[in-house]
Coordinates of C-alpha atoms in Angstrom, one line a residue:
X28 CA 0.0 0.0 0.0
X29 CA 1.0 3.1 -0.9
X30 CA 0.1 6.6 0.5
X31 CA 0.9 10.3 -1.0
X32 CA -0.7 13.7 -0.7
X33 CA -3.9 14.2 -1.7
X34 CA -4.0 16.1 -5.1
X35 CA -7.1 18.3 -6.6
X36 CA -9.1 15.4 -7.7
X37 CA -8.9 13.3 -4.6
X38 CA -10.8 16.0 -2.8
X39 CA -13.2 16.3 -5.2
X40 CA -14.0 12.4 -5.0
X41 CA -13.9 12.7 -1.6
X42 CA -16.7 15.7 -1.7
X43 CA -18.5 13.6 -3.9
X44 CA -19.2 11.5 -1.0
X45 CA -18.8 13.5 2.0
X46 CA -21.7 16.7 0.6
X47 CA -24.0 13.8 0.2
X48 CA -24.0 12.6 3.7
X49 CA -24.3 15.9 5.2
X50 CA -26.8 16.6 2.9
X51 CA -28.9 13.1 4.2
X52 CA -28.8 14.5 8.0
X53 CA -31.9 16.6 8.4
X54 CA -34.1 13.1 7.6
X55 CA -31.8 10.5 9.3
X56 CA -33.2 8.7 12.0
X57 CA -30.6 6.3 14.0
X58 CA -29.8 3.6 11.5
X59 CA -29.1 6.3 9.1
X60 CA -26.9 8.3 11.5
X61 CA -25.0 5.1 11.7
X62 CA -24.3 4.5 7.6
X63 CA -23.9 8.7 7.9
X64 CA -20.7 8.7 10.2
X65 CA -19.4 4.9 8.6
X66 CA -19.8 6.3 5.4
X67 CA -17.7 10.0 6.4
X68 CA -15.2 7.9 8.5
X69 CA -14.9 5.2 5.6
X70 CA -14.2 7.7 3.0
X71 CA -11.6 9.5 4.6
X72 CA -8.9 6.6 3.4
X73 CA -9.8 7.6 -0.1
X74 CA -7.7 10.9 0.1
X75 CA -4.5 8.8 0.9
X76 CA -4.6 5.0 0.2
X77 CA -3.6 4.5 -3.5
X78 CA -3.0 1.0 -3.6
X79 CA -4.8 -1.4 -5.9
X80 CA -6.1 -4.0 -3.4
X81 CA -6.5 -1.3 -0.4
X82 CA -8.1 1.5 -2.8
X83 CA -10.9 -1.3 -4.0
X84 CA -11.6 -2.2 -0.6
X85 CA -12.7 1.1 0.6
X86 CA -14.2 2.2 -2.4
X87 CA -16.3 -1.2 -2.1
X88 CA -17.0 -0.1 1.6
X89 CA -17.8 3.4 1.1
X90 CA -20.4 1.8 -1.8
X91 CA -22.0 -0.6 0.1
X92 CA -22.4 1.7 3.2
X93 CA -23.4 4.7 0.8
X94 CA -26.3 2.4 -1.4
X95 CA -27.8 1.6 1.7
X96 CA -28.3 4.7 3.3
X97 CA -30.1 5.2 -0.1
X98 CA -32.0 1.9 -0.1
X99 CA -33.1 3.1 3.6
X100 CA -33.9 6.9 2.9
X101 CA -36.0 7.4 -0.1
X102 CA -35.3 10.6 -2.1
X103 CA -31.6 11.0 -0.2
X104 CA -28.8 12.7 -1.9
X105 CA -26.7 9.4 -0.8
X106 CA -27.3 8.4 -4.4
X107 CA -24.7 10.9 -5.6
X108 CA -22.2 9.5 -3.5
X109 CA -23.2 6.0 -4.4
X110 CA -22.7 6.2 -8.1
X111 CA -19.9 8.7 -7.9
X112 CA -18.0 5.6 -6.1
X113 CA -19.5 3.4 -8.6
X114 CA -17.7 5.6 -11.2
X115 CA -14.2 5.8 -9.5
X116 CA -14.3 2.1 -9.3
X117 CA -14.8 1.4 -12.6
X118 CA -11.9 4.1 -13.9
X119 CA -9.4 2.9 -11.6
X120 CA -10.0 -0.6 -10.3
X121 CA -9.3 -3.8 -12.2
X122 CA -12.4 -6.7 -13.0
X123 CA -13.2 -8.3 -9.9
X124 CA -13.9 -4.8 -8.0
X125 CA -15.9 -3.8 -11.0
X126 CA -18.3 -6.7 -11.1
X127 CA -18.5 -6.6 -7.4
X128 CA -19.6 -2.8 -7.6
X129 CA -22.2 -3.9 -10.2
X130 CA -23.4 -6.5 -8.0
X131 CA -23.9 -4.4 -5.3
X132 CA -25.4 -1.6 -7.3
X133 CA -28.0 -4.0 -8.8
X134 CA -29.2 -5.4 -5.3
X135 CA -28.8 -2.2 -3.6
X136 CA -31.0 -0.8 -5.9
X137 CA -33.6 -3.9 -6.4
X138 CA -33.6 -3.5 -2.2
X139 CA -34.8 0.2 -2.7
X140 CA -37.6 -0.7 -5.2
X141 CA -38.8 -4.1 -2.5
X142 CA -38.7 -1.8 0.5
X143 CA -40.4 1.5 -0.9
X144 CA -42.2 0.0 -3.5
X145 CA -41.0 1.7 -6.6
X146 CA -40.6 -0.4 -9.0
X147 CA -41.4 1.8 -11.4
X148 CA -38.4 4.0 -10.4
X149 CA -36.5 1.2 -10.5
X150 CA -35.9 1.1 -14.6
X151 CA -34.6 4.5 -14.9
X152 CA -32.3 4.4 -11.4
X153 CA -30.5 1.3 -13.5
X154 CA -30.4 3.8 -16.8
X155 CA -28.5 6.1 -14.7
X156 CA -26.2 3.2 -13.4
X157 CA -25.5 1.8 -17.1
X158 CA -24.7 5.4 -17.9
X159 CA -22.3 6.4 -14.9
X160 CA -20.5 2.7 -16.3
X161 CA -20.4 4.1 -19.8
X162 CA -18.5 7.2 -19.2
X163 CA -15.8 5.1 -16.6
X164 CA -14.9 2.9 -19.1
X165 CA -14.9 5.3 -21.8
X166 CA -13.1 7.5 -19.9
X167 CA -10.4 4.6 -18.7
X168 CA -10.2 3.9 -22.4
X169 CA -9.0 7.2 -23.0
X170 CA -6.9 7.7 -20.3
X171 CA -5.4 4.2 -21.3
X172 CA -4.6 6.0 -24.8
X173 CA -3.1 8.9 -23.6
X174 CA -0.8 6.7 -21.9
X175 CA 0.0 4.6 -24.5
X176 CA 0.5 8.2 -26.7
X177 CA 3.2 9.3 -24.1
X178 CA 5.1 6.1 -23.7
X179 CA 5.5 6.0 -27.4
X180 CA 6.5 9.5 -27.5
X181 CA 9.4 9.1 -24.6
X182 CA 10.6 5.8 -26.9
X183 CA 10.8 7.8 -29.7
X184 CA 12.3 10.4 -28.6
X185 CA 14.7 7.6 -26.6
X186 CA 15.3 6.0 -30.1
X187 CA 15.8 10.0 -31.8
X188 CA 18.4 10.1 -29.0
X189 CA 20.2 6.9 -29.4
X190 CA 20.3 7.6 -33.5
X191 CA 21.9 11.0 -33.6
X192 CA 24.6 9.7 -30.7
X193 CA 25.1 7.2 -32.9
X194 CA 25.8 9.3 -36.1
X195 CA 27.9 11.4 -33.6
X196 CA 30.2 8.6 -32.8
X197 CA 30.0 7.6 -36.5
X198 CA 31.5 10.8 -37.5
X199 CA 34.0 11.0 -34.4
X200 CA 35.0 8.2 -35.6
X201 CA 35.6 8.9 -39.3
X202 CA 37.4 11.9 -38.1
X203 CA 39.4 10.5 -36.1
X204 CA 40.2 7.6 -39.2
X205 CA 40.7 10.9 -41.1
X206 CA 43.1 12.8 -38.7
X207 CA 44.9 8.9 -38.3
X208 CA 45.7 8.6 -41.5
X209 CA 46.8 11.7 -42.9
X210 CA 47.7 14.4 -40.7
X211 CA 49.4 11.5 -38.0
X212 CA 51.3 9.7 -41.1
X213 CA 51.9 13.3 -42.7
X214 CA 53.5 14.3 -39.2
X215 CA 55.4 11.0 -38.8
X216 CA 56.9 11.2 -42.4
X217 CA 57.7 14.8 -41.9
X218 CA 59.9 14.1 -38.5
X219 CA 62.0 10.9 -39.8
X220 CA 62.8 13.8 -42.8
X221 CA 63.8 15.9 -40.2
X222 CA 65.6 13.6 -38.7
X223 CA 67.6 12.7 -41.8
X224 CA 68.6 16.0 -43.0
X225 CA 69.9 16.6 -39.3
X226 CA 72.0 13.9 -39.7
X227 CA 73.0 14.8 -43.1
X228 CA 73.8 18.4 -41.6
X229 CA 76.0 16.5 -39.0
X230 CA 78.1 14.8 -41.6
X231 CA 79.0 17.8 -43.8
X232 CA 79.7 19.7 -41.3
X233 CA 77.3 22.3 -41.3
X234 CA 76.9 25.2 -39.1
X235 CA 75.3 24.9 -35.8
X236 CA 73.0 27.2 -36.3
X237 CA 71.3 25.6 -39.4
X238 CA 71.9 22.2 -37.1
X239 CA 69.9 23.8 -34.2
X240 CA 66.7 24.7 -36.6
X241 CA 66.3 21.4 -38.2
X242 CA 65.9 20.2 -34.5
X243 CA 63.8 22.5 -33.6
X244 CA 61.6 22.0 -36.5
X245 CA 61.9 18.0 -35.6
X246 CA 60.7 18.7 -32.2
X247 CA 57.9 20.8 -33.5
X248 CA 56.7 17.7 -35.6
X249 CA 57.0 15.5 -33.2
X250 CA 54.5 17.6 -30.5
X251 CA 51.8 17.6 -33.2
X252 CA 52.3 14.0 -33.8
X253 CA 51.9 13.1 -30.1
X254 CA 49.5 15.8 -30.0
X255 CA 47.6 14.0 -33.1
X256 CA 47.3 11.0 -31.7
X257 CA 45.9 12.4 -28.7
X258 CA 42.8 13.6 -30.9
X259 CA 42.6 10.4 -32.1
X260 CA 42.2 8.4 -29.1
X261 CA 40.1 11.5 -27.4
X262 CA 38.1 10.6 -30.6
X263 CA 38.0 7.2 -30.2
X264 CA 37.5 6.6 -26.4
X265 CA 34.1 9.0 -25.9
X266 CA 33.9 8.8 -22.5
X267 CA 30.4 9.8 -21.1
X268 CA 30.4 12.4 -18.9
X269 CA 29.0 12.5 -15.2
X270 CA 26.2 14.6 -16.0
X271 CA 25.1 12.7 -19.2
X272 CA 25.4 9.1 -17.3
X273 CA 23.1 10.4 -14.7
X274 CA 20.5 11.9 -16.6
X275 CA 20.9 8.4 -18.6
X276 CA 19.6 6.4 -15.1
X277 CA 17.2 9.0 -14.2
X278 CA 15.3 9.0 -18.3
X279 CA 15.5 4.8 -17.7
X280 CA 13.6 5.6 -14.2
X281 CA 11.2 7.6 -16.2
X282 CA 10.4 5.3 -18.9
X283 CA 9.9 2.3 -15.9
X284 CA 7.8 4.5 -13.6
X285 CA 6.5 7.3 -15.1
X286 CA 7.0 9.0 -12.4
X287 CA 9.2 12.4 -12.4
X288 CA 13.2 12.4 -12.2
X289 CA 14.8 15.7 -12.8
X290 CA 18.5 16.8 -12.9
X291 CA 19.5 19.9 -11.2
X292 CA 23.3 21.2 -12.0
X293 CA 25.1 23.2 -10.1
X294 CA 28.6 25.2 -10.0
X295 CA 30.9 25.0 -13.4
X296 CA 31.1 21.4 -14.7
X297 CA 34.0 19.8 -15.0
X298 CA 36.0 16.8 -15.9
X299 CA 36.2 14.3 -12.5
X300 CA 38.7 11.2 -12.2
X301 CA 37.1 8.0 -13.3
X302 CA 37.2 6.5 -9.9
X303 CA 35.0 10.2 -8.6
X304 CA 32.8 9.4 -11.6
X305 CA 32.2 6.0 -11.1
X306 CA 31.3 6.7 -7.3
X307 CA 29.0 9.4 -8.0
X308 CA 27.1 7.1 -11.1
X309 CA 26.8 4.1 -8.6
X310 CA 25.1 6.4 -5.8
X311 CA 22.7 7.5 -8.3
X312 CA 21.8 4.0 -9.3
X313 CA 21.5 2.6 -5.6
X314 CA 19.8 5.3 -5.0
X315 CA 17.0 4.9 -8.0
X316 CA 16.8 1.3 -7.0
X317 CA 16.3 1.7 -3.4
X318 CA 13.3 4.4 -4.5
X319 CA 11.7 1.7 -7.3
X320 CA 11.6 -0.9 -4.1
X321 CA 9.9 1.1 -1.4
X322 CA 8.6 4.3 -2.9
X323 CA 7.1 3.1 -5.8
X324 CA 6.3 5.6 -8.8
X325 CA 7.6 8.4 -6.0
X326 CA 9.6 11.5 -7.8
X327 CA 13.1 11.7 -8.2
X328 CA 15.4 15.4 -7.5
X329 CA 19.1 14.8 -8.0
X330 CA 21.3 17.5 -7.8
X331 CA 24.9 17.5 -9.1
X332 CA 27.3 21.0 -7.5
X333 CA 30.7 21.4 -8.5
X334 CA 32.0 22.6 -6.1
X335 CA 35.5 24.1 -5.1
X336 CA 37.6 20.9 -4.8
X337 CA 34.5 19.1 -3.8
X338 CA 31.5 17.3 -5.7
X339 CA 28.4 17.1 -4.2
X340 CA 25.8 14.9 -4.6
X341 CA 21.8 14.6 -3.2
X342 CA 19.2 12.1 -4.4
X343 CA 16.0 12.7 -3.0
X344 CA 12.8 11.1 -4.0
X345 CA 9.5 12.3 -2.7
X346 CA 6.9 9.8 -1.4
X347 CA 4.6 12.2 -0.3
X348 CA 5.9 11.6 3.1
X349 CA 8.7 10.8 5.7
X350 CA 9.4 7.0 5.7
X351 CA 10.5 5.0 8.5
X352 CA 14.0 4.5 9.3
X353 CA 16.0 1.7 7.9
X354 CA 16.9 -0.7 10.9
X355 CA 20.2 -1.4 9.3
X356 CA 22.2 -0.1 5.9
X357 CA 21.4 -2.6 3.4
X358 CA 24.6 -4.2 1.4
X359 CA 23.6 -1.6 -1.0
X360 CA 23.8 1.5 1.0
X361 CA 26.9 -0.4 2.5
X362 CA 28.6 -0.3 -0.4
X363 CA 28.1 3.1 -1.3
X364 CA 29.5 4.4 2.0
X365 CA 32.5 2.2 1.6
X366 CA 33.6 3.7 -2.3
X367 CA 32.8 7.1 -1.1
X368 CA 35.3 6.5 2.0
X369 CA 38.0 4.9 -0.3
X370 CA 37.7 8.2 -1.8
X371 CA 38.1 10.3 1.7
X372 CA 34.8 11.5 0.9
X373 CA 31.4 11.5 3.0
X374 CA 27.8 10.2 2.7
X375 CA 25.2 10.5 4.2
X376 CA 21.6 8.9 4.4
X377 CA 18.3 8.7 6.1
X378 CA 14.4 9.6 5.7
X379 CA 13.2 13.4 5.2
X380 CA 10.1 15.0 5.6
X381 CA 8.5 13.5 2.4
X382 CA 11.2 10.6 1.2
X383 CA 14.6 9.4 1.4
X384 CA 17.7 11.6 1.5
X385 CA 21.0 10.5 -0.1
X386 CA 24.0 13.2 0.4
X387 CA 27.4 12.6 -0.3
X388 CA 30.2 14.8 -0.8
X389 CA 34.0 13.8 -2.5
X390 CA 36.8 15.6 -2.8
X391 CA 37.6 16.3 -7.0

């Protein structure tokens, strides 16, 4: 079960069932004063609870206590908040709460028509209950579509991604084939020339200032050879920056959850030793998988400083509120506080006010 803070339309539902009750108080005698405050107290859950099982189980409650303070009080406004359930359940829930709703709909409503005898009624009350089905599932339908719509969109802009840093490593590459070939072998002829006509110099006695510029221009050629093949294997090697490997993890924990992960930068970025990069990646990622096992679908703020001689890094994911403390550091955690200290660095961990808190600081 999950809980998270209630948003615009949780209070809404949650109005659709509470006006209703007040509004069924002026003609409630003691049975209904008892559905009245089940019904309020039941309902309450449905601002927080937003798990699948725990969700369905209220909602069923809230339905069945609702429908029969309807069956009981002819012409009560606990209708509203009957079929306003009845909706909710059938845009959010899966089969088996569905059916059950219809079920209890259908002999909630067959008890109203038995007890007051309104039969007559009872035709167009089942109208209105086909019709507040209707719009849920058209609704979910749609609501399924947009989501389908979006997670196409973030693959194909994933796959728009992955193809033009593809064609930018293709052309590295060819540059760096390019810069291999002729301007390193250009350079490498050019010095053994060099070299030669120094030596020639030497044997016929030449002067030694004539001597003196041949070396220098050997020593020349030879920098922009080294320097050549320095391009190359910059070229070659395209090693991923910090910032671009963590935004990586945080669009993968998008994709999975759909949830929000954003990437706040900070100071003047700059290039860290691989063992600081590595350390700072591998936070990020225990980090992300300690949030997809016990926050689930909770947002993600990292934020990445540069700082003066120090990197800092904070993960923080919001669950909508401030979890337990761990008993112990998993092996996870564990690890994390042991690459950071190999690094004379420090971390630190622990439950804020709405989610988990990862800060660690190393020296770069």
């Amino acid at each position: 079960m999950t809980t998270g803070r209630p948003q615009l339309a949780d209070w809404l539902r949650w109005a659709l069932v509470a006006v209703p009750m007040f509004a069924s108080m002026p003609r409630a005698d003691a049975v209904s004063w008892v559905l009245i405050g089940l019904t309020l107290a039941l309902s309450v859950p449905m601002l927080w609870v937003s798990g699948p099982v725990p969700s369905a189980v209220v909602a069923l409650a809230v339905l069945v206590t609702s429908g029969t303070l309807w069956a009981l009080v002819s012409g009560s406004w606990a209708s509203v908040a009957m079929f306003s359930v009845t909706f909710y359940i059938v845009l959010r829930q899966s089969t088996v709460p569905i059916v059950l709703a219809l079920a209890v709909n259908v002999a909630v409503v067959a008890f109203w028509a038995v007890r007051h005898d309104a039969w007559d009624g009872a035709l167009p009350t089942y109208t209105v209950l086909t019709m507040v089905v209707l719009i849920g599932v058209n609704r979910r339908a749609r609501l399924a579509r947009l989501e389908q719509k979006e997670l196409a969109l973030a693959r194909a802009q994933t796959a728009a991604e992955e193809h033009a840093r593809a064609a930018a490593l293709a052309e590295r590459a060819r540059i760096a084939r390019e810069l291999h070939d002729v301007l390193a072998h250009s350079l490498a002829g050019l010095s053994l020339n060099l070299q030669g006509a120094r030596l020639m110099l030497v044997r016929d006695g030449a002067s030694p200032d004539a001597v003196a510029q041949i070396e220098r221009a050997q020593k020349l050629a030879a920098d922009g050879l080294a320097e050549a093949r320095k391009a190359v294997a910059a070229l070659r090697e395209d090693a991923v920056g910090v910032d671009r490997a963590i935004a990586d993890l945080l669009a993968a924990y998008r994709l999975d959850t759909g949830a929000r992960a954003d990437l706040a930068i900070g100071g003047e970025p700059r290039e860290l030793a691989p063992e600081v990069g590595t350390t700072l990646v591998r936070a990020v990622q225990e980090a992300l998988a300690n949030t997809r096992k016990h926050g689930a679908q909770a947002d993600v703020d990292v934020t990445l400083d540069y700082g003066d001689g120090t990197v800092r890094l904070t993960v923080a994911d919001r669950q909508g509120r401030r979890p337990p403390a761990a008993p112990a550091a998993g092996y996870g955690l564990r690890g994390m506080s042991e690459r950071v200290a190999l690094l004379d660095g420090r971390v630190e961990s622990g439950p804020g006010e709405d989610g988990w808190r990862v800060h660690l600081t190393v020296p770069a």
